[in-house]
Amino acid sequence: MKTQVAIVGAGPAGMLLSEILHHHGIDSVVVERQSRDYVQARIRAGVLEQTTVDMLRQYGLSARMDQEGHAHDGMKIVWAGRSEFFIDVHKHVGKRFVAYGQTSIQEDLFAAADRRNARVIFNAGEVALHGVDTDAPSVSLELDGRRVTIECDYIAGCDGFHGVSRRAIPADVLKEFEKIYPFGWLGILTPQPPLPDIVYANHPRGFALASMRSPTLSRYYIQVPLDTNIEDWPDARFWSELKARFPAGMAASIVEGPSIEKSIAPLRSYVAEPMSYGRLFLAGDAAHIVPPTGAKGLNLAFSDVHYLSRALDHRYRTGSPDLLASYSETALRRVWHSVRTSWYLTNLLHRFPSSTAFDQRAQEYELDFLKSSPSAQVALAEQYAGLPLEHT
Ligand code: APR
Ligand code: PHB
């Protein structure tokens, strides 16, 4: 098989890249290790920055999001039952964010791929990258017992944190930055009406978050120790622990229901530099991971895809590889700002086992300052809403 761009991974990054390249007349083949149903069934993020909404709209992928997505002016922070405040992102920076599930985005991306008869290979085994530092790279894979090789001009590594692409960058070239947090998030999905706002709770018992996927689908999380077993958390225990972490009035308005999804995710911050090597370009979780506190993972994947698709279009239209050469540096600027913001919010809102009484007071007065200082809220609003995509 031959193509211009071989894309490894059919998650949000890989499928959006394939869609945008198609719009620019650039041919691609997507190679995915799992089945389509498996990829579709993943339940992950749910908050879209304005830049993500704009990208989906620009490429004709926003019809369902406009119908079912829920635009928010801001989010609430409550802490220690003491106090609550609303950060009005729209008032501070003139942007909104949209609650719309990644699962829905994945469906929309697959439906768009079907409409254009995109070449997406599912259930690909033993995927391997070859010649990434040559002018003739390729991707090989096992398919129905046969070895297939895809010759291409460029490879986009969109295969997530556990993929193979990042490993194609030599160890003496790759620099890795990582922080592992001493807790995880236990999350559930329940077919009940959510609270009106996204609410972050800092409580002596631990962090909690109230969010949504639609007017009839709620998403909740509580911070749990790393060694937590999901079997120890029947729904009844989850609901009582969740409500214990919100002020009584707010807890009383949380509508309990059966969990249709329940899982524990560990929290880490991770960045791999550079995000490119020869003809290989990493995008999304293949290059970076953020703790979900800032709702940045999906949005960062899409900003990488914005820069990479722009660079590839520039290359094929003008012959100039300049934007490809600067892709890593450009993408990493926005990556690190999102990574830092996610780290800041994780430190601000969670209870750390190693925290001293001093650390605890300092955290509470940081929250107090955020509540009382409009300029502190503008700074957070600017980052939470998402920095502009650079058009340099
Ligand atoms: N070969 C082919 N495909 C692979 C391989 C491999 N060796 N390894 C992993 N994959 C596939 C995975 O099965 C997955 O479908 O690559 C895809 C990577 O998708 P994501 O992990 O969703 O990563 P990304 O597209 O960057 O999206 C990042 O979405 O999943 C969330 O938390 C994530 O919010 C973040 C955003
Ligand atoms: C979610 O709805 O899954 C969600 C919302 C806000 C976050 C993280 C996750 O910060």
CSV table of C-alpha atoms and ligand atoms in Angstrom, one decimal:
chain,number,residue,atom,x,y,z
A,1,MET,CA,0.0,0.0,0.0
A,2,LYS,CA,1.1,3.6,-0.6
A,3,THR,CA,-0.1,6.8,0.9
A,4,GLN,CA,1.1,10.3,1.6
A,5,VAL,CA,0.7,10.2,5.4
A,6,ALA,CA,0.4,7.0,7.5
A,7,ILE,CA,-1.4,7.7,10.7
A,8,VAL,CA,-0.9,5.3,13.6
A,9,GLY,CA,-4.0,5.3,15.9
A,10,ALA,CA,-7.7,5.9,15.3
A,11,GLY,CA,-8.4,7.8,18.5
A,12,PRO,CA,-9.5,11.5,18.4
A,13,ALA,CA,-6.0,12.7,17.2
A,14,GLY,CA,-5.6,10.2,14.4
A,15,MET,CA,-9.1,10.5,13.1
A,16,LEU,CA,-9.2,14.3,13.2
A,17,LEU,CA,-5.9,14.5,11.4
A,18,SER,CA,-7.2,12.1,8.7
A,19,GLU,CA,-10.2,14.2,8.3
A,20,ILE,CA,-8.4,17.5,8.0
A,21,LEU,CA,-5.8,16.1,5.6
A,22,HIS,CA,-8.6,14.9,3.4
A,23,HIS,CA,-10.0,18.4,3.3
A,24,HIS,CA,-6.7,19.6,2.0
A,25,GLY,CA,-6.5,16.8,-0.6
A,26,ILE,CA,-3.8,14.9,1.2
A,27,ASP,CA,-4.2,11.1,1.2
A,28,SER,CA,-3.7,9.1,4.4
A,29,VAL,CA,-4.2,5.6,5.8
A,30,VAL,CA,-5.1,5.1,9.5
A,31,VAL,CA,-3.7,2.0,11.2
A,32,GLU,CA,-5.5,1.0,14.5
A,33,ARG,CA,-4.6,-1.8,16.8
A,34,GLN,CA,-8.0,-2.3,18.3
A,35,SER,CA,-11.5,-2.9,16.7
A,36,ARG,CA,-13.7,0.0,15.8
A,37,ASP,CA,-16.2,-1.0,18.5
A,38,TYR,CA,-13.4,-1.0,21.1
A,39,VAL,CA,-12.2,2.5,20.2
A,40,GLN,CA,-15.8,3.7,20.0
A,41,ALA,CA,-16.7,2.3,23.5
A,42,ARG,CA,-14.0,4.3,25.3
A,43,ILE,CA,-15.5,6.8,27.8
A,44,ARG,CA,-13.0,9.7,28.4
A,45,ALA,CA,-13.1,13.5,28.3
A,46,GLY,CA,-16.0,15.8,27.9
A,47,VAL,CA,-15.0,19.5,28.0
A,48,LEU,CA,-14.1,21.3,24.7
A,49,GLU,CA,-12.1,24.5,24.6
A,50,GLN,CA,-13.3,27.2,22.2
A,51,THR,CA,-10.4,26.4,19.8
A,52,THR,CA,-11.5,22.8,19.7
A,53,VAL,CA,-15.1,23.8,19.0
A,54,ASP,CA,-13.9,26.1,16.2
A,55,MET,CA,-11.8,23.4,14.6
A,56,LEU,CA,-14.7,20.9,14.6
A,57,ARG,CA,-16.9,23.6,13.1
A,58,GLN,CA,-14.3,24.6,10.5
A,59,TYR,CA,-14.2,21.0,9.2
A,60,GLY,CA,-18.0,20.3,9.2
A,61,LEU,CA,-17.8,18.1,12.3
A,62,SER,CA,-20.0,20.2,14.6
A,63,ALA,CA,-23.6,19.5,13.7
A,64,ARG,CA,-24.3,17.0,16.5
A,65,MET,CA,-22.1,19.0,19.0
A,66,ASP,CA,-24.2,22.1,18.2
A,67,GLN,CA,-27.4,20.0,18.9
A,68,GLU,CA,-26.3,18.1,21.9
A,69,GLY,CA,-23.3,20.0,23.4
A,70,HIS,CA,-23.9,22.3,26.3
A,71,ALA,CA,-22.0,25.6,26.4
A,72,HIS,CA,-20.8,26.8,29.8
A,73,ASP,CA,-19.8,30.3,30.8
A,74,GLY,CA,-17.6,29.0,33.6
A,75,MET,CA,-17.2,26.5,36.4
A,76,LYS,CA,-17.7,26.5,40.2
A,77,ILE,CA,-15.1,25.8,42.9
A,78,VAL,CA,-16.3,24.7,46.4
A,79,TRP,CA,-14.0,23.9,49.2
A,80,ALA,CA,-14.1,22.4,52.7
A,81,GLY,CA,-17.8,23.2,52.9
A,82,ARG,CA,-16.7,26.7,53.6
A,83,SER,CA,-17.5,28.5,50.4
A,84,GLU,CA,-18.2,28.4,46.7
A,85,PHE,CA,-17.4,30.7,43.9
A,86,PHE,CA,-18.1,30.7,40.1
A,87,ILE,CA,-15.2,31.5,37.7
A,88,ASP,CA,-17.0,33.3,34.9
A,89,VAL,CA,-14.7,32.4,32.0
A,90,HIS,CA,-17.0,34.1,29.5
A,91,LYS,CA,-17.1,37.4,31.5
A,92,HIS,CA,-13.3,37.3,32.0
A,93,VAL,CA,-12.0,36.3,28.6
A,94,GLY,CA,-15.1,36.3,26.3
A,95,LYS,CA,-14.9,32.5,25.6
A,96,ARG,CA,-17.2,29.6,26.5
A,97,PHE,CA,-16.4,25.9,26.7
A,98,VAL,CA,-18.7,23.1,25.6
A,99,ALA,CA,-19.6,19.9,27.5
A,100,TYR,CA,-19.7,17.3,24.8
A,101,GLY,CA,-18.4,13.7,25.3
A,102,GLN,CA,-15.3,12.4,23.6
A,103,THR,CA,-17.3,9.3,22.8
A,104,SER,CA,-19.7,11.4,20.7
A,105,ILE,CA,-16.7,13.1,19.0
A,106,GLN,CA,-15.3,9.7,18.2
A,107,GLU,CA,-18.6,8.7,16.6
A,108,ASP,CA,-18.8,11.9,14.6
A,109,LEU,CA,-15.2,11.4,13.4
A,110,PHE,CA,-15.9,7.8,12.4
A,111,ALA,CA,-19.2,8.8,10.6
A,112,ALA,CA,-17.3,11.5,8.7
A,113,ALA,CA,-14.6,8.9,7.7
A,114,ASP,CA,-17.3,6.5,6.5
A,115,ARG,CA,-18.8,9.3,4.3
A,116,ARG,CA,-15.5,9.8,2.5
A,117,ASN,CA,-14.6,6.1,2.4
A,118,ALA,CA,-11.5,6.7,4.4
A,119,ARG,CA,-8.9,4.0,4.6
A,120,VAL,CA,-8.9,3.0,8.3
A,121,ILE,CA,-7.4,-0.4,9.1
A,122,PHE,CA,-8.7,-1.9,12.4
A,123,ASN,CA,-7.4,-4.9,14.3
A,124,ALA,CA,-3.9,-4.2,13.0
A,125,GLY,CA,-1.3,-6.5,14.7
A,126,GLU,CA,2.4,-6.0,15.3
A,127,VAL,CA,2.4,-2.5,14.0
A,128,ALA,CA,6.0,-1.3,13.4
A,129,LEU,CA,7.5,1.9,12.0
A,130,HIS,CA,10.5,1.8,9.6
A,131,GLY,CA,12.9,4.3,8.2
A,132,VAL,CA,11.5,7.3,10.1
A,133,ASP,CA,14.9,9.0,9.7
A,134,THR,CA,15.0,8.4,5.9
A,135,ASP,CA,13.0,9.9,3.0
A,136,ALA,CA,11.1,6.6,2.5
A,137,PRO,CA,9.5,5.7,5.8
A,138,SER,CA,6.9,2.9,6.1
A,139,VAL,CA,4.6,1.3,8.6
A,140,SER,CA,4.2,-2.5,8.6
A,141,LEU,CA,1.4,-4.5,10.3
A,142,GLU,CA,-0.2,-7.9,10.5
A,143,LEU,CA,-3.7,-8.1,9.0
A,144,ASP,CA,-5.7,-11.4,8.7
A,145,GLY,CA,-2.5,-13.3,9.0
A,146,ARG,CA,-0.7,-11.4,6.3
A,147,ARG,CA,2.2,-8.9,6.7
A,148,VAL,CA,1.3,-5.6,5.0
A,149,THR,CA,3.6,-2.6,4.4
A,150,ILE,CA,2.4,0.9,3.9
A,151,GLU,CA,4.9,3.1,2.1
A,152,CYS,CA,4.4,6.8,2.8
A,153,ASP,CA,6.0,10.3,2.9
A,154,TYR,CA,5.3,11.0,6.6
A,155,ILE,CA,4.2,9.1,9.7
A,156,ALA,CA,1.8,10.6,12.3
A,157,GLY,CA,2.2,8.9,15.6
A,158,CYS,CA,-1.3,9.3,17.1
A,159,ASP,CA,-1.2,6.0,19.1
A,160,GLY,CA,-1.6,7.3,22.6
A,161,PHE,CA,0.7,6.9,25.6
A,162,HIS,CA,1.1,3.1,25.2
A,163,GLY,CA,1.7,3.2,21.5
A,164,VAL,CA,4.8,2.3,19.5
A,165,SER,CA,5.4,5.6,17.7
A,166,ARG,CA,7.2,7.5,20.6
A,167,ARG,CA,9.5,4.5,20.9
A,168,ALA,CA,10.7,5.0,17.3
A,169,ILE,CA,12.6,8.2,18.6
A,170,PRO,CA,16.1,7.1,19.7
A,171,ALA,CA,16.6,7.1,23.5
A,172,ASP,CA,19.5,9.5,23.2
A,173,VAL,CA,17.3,12.0,21.3
A,174,LEU,CA,14.1,11.7,23.5
A,175,LYS,CA,13.8,13.8,26.6
A,176,GLU,CA,11.0,12.8,29.0
A,177,PHE,CA,9.4,14.9,31.7
A,178,GLU,CA,7.1,13.1,34.2
A,179,LYS,CA,5.2,13.6,37.4
A,180,ILE,CA,3.2,10.8,38.9
A,181,TYR,CA,0.4,11.9,41.4
A,182,PRO,CA,-0.2,9.8,44.6
A,183,PHE,CA,-3.9,9.2,43.8
A,184,GLY,CA,-6.3,8.4,41.1
A,185,TRP,CA,-9.9,9.3,40.0
A,186,LEU,CA,-12.8,7.0,40.5
A,187,GLY,CA,-15.3,8.1,37.8
A,188,ILE,CA,-18.9,7.1,37.1
A,189,LEU,CA,-21.5,7.8,34.4
A,190,THR,CA,-25.1,7.7,35.4
A,191,PRO,CA,-28.3,8.4,33.3
A,192,GLN,CA,-29.5,11.1,35.6
A,193,PRO,CA,-29.8,14.9,35.2
A,194,PRO,CA,-26.5,16.6,36.2
A,195,LEU,CA,-25.9,19.7,38.3
A,196,PRO,CA,-26.2,22.8,36.2
A,197,ASP,CA,-22.5,23.7,36.5
A,198,ILE,CA,-19.2,21.8,36.4
A,199,VAL,CA,-18.2,21.9,40.0
A,200,TYR,CA,-14.7,21.2,41.5
A,201,ALA,CA,-14.6,20.3,45.2
A,202,ASN,CA,-11.6,20.5,47.5
A,203,HIS,CA,-12.5,18.7,50.7
A,204,PRO,CA,-10.6,17.2,53.6
A,205,ARG,CA,-11.9,13.8,52.4
A,206,GLY,CA,-10.4,14.5,49.0
A,207,PHE,CA,-11.2,16.0,45.6
A,208,ALA,CA,-14.5,15.5,43.8
A,209,LEU,CA,-15.9,16.7,40.5
A,210,ALA,CA,-19.5,17.0,39.2
A,211,SER,CA,-19.8,17.2,35.4
A,212,MET,CA,-22.1,16.0,32.6
A,213,ARG,CA,-22.4,14.5,29.1
A,214,SER,CA,-25.9,15.7,28.3
A,215,PRO,CA,-29.1,17.0,30.2
A,216,THR,CA,-29.8,13.3,31.1
A,217,LEU,CA,-26.3,12.0,31.6
A,218,SER,CA,-24.1,12.9,34.6
A,219,ARG,CA,-20.4,12.3,35.1
A,220,TYR,CA,-18.9,12.3,38.6
A,221,TYR,CA,-15.4,11.7,40.0
A,222,ILE,CA,-13.8,11.3,43.4
A,223,GLN,CA,-10.1,11.2,44.3
A,224,VAL,CA,-9.1,7.8,45.6
A,225,PRO,CA,-5.8,6.2,46.8
A,226,LEU,CA,-3.7,4.6,44.1
A,227,ASP,CA,-4.3,1.1,45.5
A,228,THR,CA,-8.1,1.4,45.4
A,229,ASN,CA,-10.0,-1.6,44.0
A,230,ILE,CA,-13.1,-0.9,42.1
A,231,GLU,CA,-14.8,-3.9,43.6
A,232,ASP,CA,-14.7,-2.1,47.0
A,233,TRP,CA,-16.8,0.7,45.5
A,234,PRO,CA,-20.4,-0.3,45.0
A,235,ASP,CA,-22.6,2.5,43.8
A,236,ALA,CA,-24.1,3.2,47.2
A,237,ARG,CA,-20.7,3.8,48.7
A,238,PHE,CA,-19.7,6.0,45.8
A,239,TRP,CA,-22.8,8.3,46.1
A,240,SER,CA,-22.4,8.7,49.9
A,241,GLU,CA,-18.7,9.5,49.5
A,242,LEU,CA,-19.3,11.9,46.6
A,243,LYS,CA,-22.0,13.8,48.5
A,244,ALA,CA,-19.8,14.0,51.7
A,245,ARG,CA,-17.3,16.1,49.7
A,246,PHE,CA,-19.8,18.8,48.5
A,247,PRO,CA,-21.6,21.4,50.6
A,248,ALA,CA,-24.8,20.0,52.0
A,249,GLY,CA,-27.1,22.2,49.8
A,250,MET,CA,-25.3,21.1,46.7
A,251,ALA,CA,-25.0,17.5,47.8
A,252,ALA,CA,-28.8,17.4,48.2
A,253,SER,CA,-29.3,18.4,44.6
A,254,ILE,CA,-27.1,15.6,43.2
A,255,VAL,CA,-29.4,13.0,41.6
A,256,GLU,CA,-28.1,9.5,42.3
A,257,GLY,CA,-28.6,6.6,39.8
A,258,PRO,CA,-27.1,3.3,38.6
A,259,SER,CA,-23.5,3.6,37.2
A,260,ILE,CA,-23.4,2.6,33.5
A,261,GLU,CA,-19.7,3.0,33.6
A,262,LYS,CA,-17.3,3.0,36.5
A,263,SER,CA,-13.5,3.1,36.3
A,264,ILE,CA,-10.4,4.3,38.1
A,265,ALA,CA,-7.8,6.3,36.2
A,266,PRO,CA,-4.3,7.1,37.6
A,267,LEU,CA,-3.1,10.7,37.3
A,268,ARG,CA,0.2,11.7,35.7
A,269,SER,CA,1.8,14.6,33.9
A,270,TYR,CA,4.1,13.6,31.1
A,271,VAL,CA,5.8,15.4,28.1
A,272,ALA,CA,8.1,13.8,25.5
A,273,GLU,CA,10.4,16.2,23.7
A,274,PRO,CA,10.9,16.5,20.7
A,275,MET,CA,7.5,15.7,19.2
A,276,SER,CA,9.1,14.9,15.9
A,277,TYR,CA,12.0,12.9,14.6
A,278,GLY,CA,12.8,12.7,10.9
A,279,ARG,CA,9.6,11.9,9.0
A,280,LEU,CA,7.8,10.9,12.3
A,281,PHE,CA,5.5,13.4,14.0
A,282,LEU,CA,3.8,12.7,17.3
A,283,ALA,CA,0.4,14.2,18.2
A,284,GLY,CA,-1.9,13.8,21.3
A,285,ASP,CA,-1.4,11.3,24.1
A,286,ALA,CA,1.5,9.8,22.2
A,287,ALA,CA,3.5,12.9,23.1
A,288,HIS,CA,2.0,14.1,26.4
A,289,ILE,CA,-0.4,13.2,29.2
A,290,VAL,CA,-2.1,15.6,31.6
A,291,PRO,CA,-4.1,14.9,34.8
A,292,PRO,CA,-7.7,15.3,33.8
A,293,THR,CA,-8.2,18.1,36.4
A,294,GLY,CA,-7.9,20.8,33.7
A,295,ALA,CA,-9.9,18.9,31.0
A,296,LYS,CA,-7.0,19.4,28.6
A,297,GLY,CA,-6.2,16.0,27.2
A,298,LEU,CA,-8.5,16.0,24.2
A,299,ASN,CA,-8.0,19.7,23.6
A,300,LEU,CA,-4.3,19.3,23.5
A,301,ALA,CA,-4.6,16.4,21.0
A,302,PHE,CA,-6.6,18.7,18.7
A,303,SER,CA,-4.2,21.6,19.0
A,304,ASP,CA,-1.3,19.3,18.0
A,305,VAL,CA,-3.4,18.1,15.0
A,306,HIS,CA,-4.1,21.8,14.1
A,307,TYR,CA,-0.3,22.5,13.9
A,308,LEU,CA,0.6,19.1,12.2
A,309,SER,CA,-2.2,19.3,9.6
A,310,ARG,CA,-1.2,22.9,8.8
A,311,ALA,CA,2.5,21.9,8.4
A,312,LEU,CA,1.7,19.0,6.1
A,313,ASP,CA,-0.7,21.1,4.0
A,314,HIS,CA,2.0,23.8,3.7
A,315,ARG,CA,4.6,21.1,2.7
A,316,TYR,CA,2.4,19.6,-0.1
A,317,ARG,CA,1.1,23.0,-1.3
A,318,THR,CA,4.4,24.9,-1.4
A,319,GLY,CA,7.1,22.2,-1.2
A,320,SER,CA,8.5,23.9,1.9
A,321,PRO,CA,9.2,21.7,4.9
A,322,ASP,CA,9.5,24.8,7.2
A,323,LEU,CA,6.4,24.3,9.3
A,324,LEU,CA,7.2,20.6,9.7
A,325,ALA,CA,10.6,21.5,10.9
A,326,SER,CA,9.1,23.9,13.5
A,327,TYR,CA,6.1,21.7,14.4
A,328,SER,CA,7.6,20.3,17.6
A,329,GLU,CA,8.7,23.7,19.0
A,330,THR,CA,5.3,25.3,18.1
A,331,ALA,CA,3.2,22.4,19.5
A,332,LEU,CA,5.2,22.1,22.7
A,333,ARG,CA,4.6,25.8,23.6
A,334,ARG,CA,0.9,25.1,23.9
A,335,VAL,CA,1.4,21.7,25.4
A,336,TRP,CA,3.6,23.0,28.2
A,337,HIS,CA,1.1,25.8,29.0
A,338,SER,CA,-1.7,23.2,29.3
A,339,VAL,CA,0.5,20.8,31.2
A,340,ARG,CA,1.4,23.5,33.7
A,341,THR,CA,-2.2,24.6,34.2
A,342,SER,CA,-3.4,21.0,34.7
A,343,TRP,CA,-0.6,20.5,37.3
A,344,TYR,CA,-1.5,23.8,39.0
A,345,LEU,CA,-5.2,22.8,39.3
A,346,THR,CA,-4.3,19.3,40.5
A,347,ASN,CA,-2.2,20.8,43.3
A,348,LEU,CA,-4.8,23.4,44.1
A,349,LEU,CA,-7.8,21.0,44.4
A,350,HIS,CA,-6.5,17.6,45.7
A,351,ARG,CA,-5.5,16.4,49.1
A,352,PHE,CA,-1.9,15.1,49.0
A,353,PRO,CA,-1.1,12.3,51.5
A,354,SER,CA,2.3,14.0,52.2
A,355,SER,CA,0.8,17.5,52.8
A,356,THR,CA,1.8,19.1,56.0
A,357,ALA,CA,-0.5,21.5,58.0
A,358,PHE,CA,1.4,24.3,56.4
A,359,ASP,CA,0.8,22.9,52.9
A,360,GLN,CA,-2.9,22.7,53.7
A,361,ARG,CA,-3.2,26.3,54.9
A,362,ALA,CA,-1.2,27.5,51.9
A,363,GLN,CA,-3.6,25.6,49.6
A,364,GLU,CA,-6.7,27.1,51.4
A,365,TYR,CA,-5.3,30.6,51.1
A,366,GLU,CA,-4.6,30.1,47.4
A,367,LEU,CA,-8.3,29.2,47.0
A,368,ASP,CA,-9.2,32.2,49.1
A,369,PHE,CA,-7.1,34.5,46.9
A,370,LEU,CA,-8.6,32.9,43.8
A,371,LYS,CA,-12.1,33.6,45.2
A,372,SER,CA,-11.4,37.2,46.0
A,373,SER,CA,-9.1,38.3,43.2
A,374,PRO,CA,-10.6,39.1,39.8
A,375,SER,CA,-7.1,39.2,38.2
A,376,ALA,CA,-6.3,35.7,39.6
A,377,GLN,CA,-9.6,34.5,38.1
A,378,VAL,CA,-8.8,36.1,34.7
A,379,ALA,CA,-5.4,34.3,34.7
A,380,LEU,CA,-7.0,31.0,35.4
A,381,ALA,CA,-9.9,31.6,33.0
A,382,GLU,CA,-7.5,32.4,30.2
A,383,GLN,CA,-5.7,29.1,30.7
A,384,TYR,CA,-8.9,27.0,31.4
A,385,ALA,CA,-10.6,28.3,28.2
A,386,GLY,CA,-7.5,27.5,26.2
A,387,LEU,CA,-4.8,29.7,24.8
A,388,PRO,CA,-5.3,30.8,21.2
A,389,LEU,CA,-3.8,28.5,18.5
A,390,GLU,CA,-0.7,30.3,17.2
A,391,HIS,CA,-1.1,31.2,13.6
A,392,THR,CA,2.6,32.1,13.1
B,1,APR,N1,-0.7,0.5,16.7
B,1,APR,C1,-1.9,1.1,16.3
B,1,APR,N2,-2.7,1.7,17.1
B,1,APR,C2,-2.4,1.8,18.4
B,1,APR,C3,-1.2,1.2,18.9
B,1,APR,C4,-0.4,0.6,18.0
B,1,APR,N3,0.8,0.0,18.4
B,1,APR,N4,-1.2,1.5,20.2
B,1,APR,C5,-2.3,2.2,20.5
B,1,APR,N5,-3.0,2.4,19.4
B,1,APR,C6,-4.3,3.1,19.3
B,1,APR,C7,-5.2,3.0,20.5
B,1,APR,O1,-5.9,1.7,20.5
B,1,APR,C8,-6.1,4.2,20.4
B,1,APR,O2,-7.3,3.9,19.7
B,1,APR,O3,-4.1,4.5,19.2
B,1,APR,C9,-5.2,5.2,19.7
B,1,APR,C10,-4.8,6.3,20.6
B,1,APR,O4,-5.9,7.1,20.9
B,1,APR,P1,-6.0,7.9,22.4
B,1,APR,O5,-5.3,7.1,23.4
B,1,APR,O6,-7.4,8.3,22.6
B,1,APR,O7,-5.1,9.1,22.2
B,1,APR,P2,-5.4,10.5,21.3
B,1,APR,O8,-6.0,10.2,20.0
B,1,APR,O9,-4.1,11.2,21.4
B,1,APR,O10,-6.5,11.3,22.2
B,1,APR,C11,-6.1,11.9,23.3
B,1,APR,O11,-8.3,11.4,24.0
B,1,APR,O12,-8.2,9.2,24.7
B,1,APR,C12,-8.3,10.5,25.1
B,1,APR,O13,-7.3,10.8,27.3
B,1,APR,C13,-7.1,10.9,25.9
B,1,APR,O14,-8.2,13.0,26.2
B,1,APR,C14,-7.1,12.4,25.6
B,1,APR,C15,-7.3,12.3,24.1
B,2,PHB,C1,-15.6,15.4,32.5
B,2,PHB,O1,-16.7,15.8,32.3
B,2,PHB,O2,-15.2,14.2,32.3
B,2,PHB,C2,-14.5,16.3,33.1
B,2,PHB,C3,-14.9,17.7,33.3
B,2,PHB,C4,-13.9,18.6,33.8
B,2,PHB,C5,-12.7,18.1,34.1
B,2,PHB,C6,-12.3,16.7,33.9
B,2,PHB,C7,-13.3,15.9,33.4
B,2,PHB,O3,-11.7,18.9,34.6
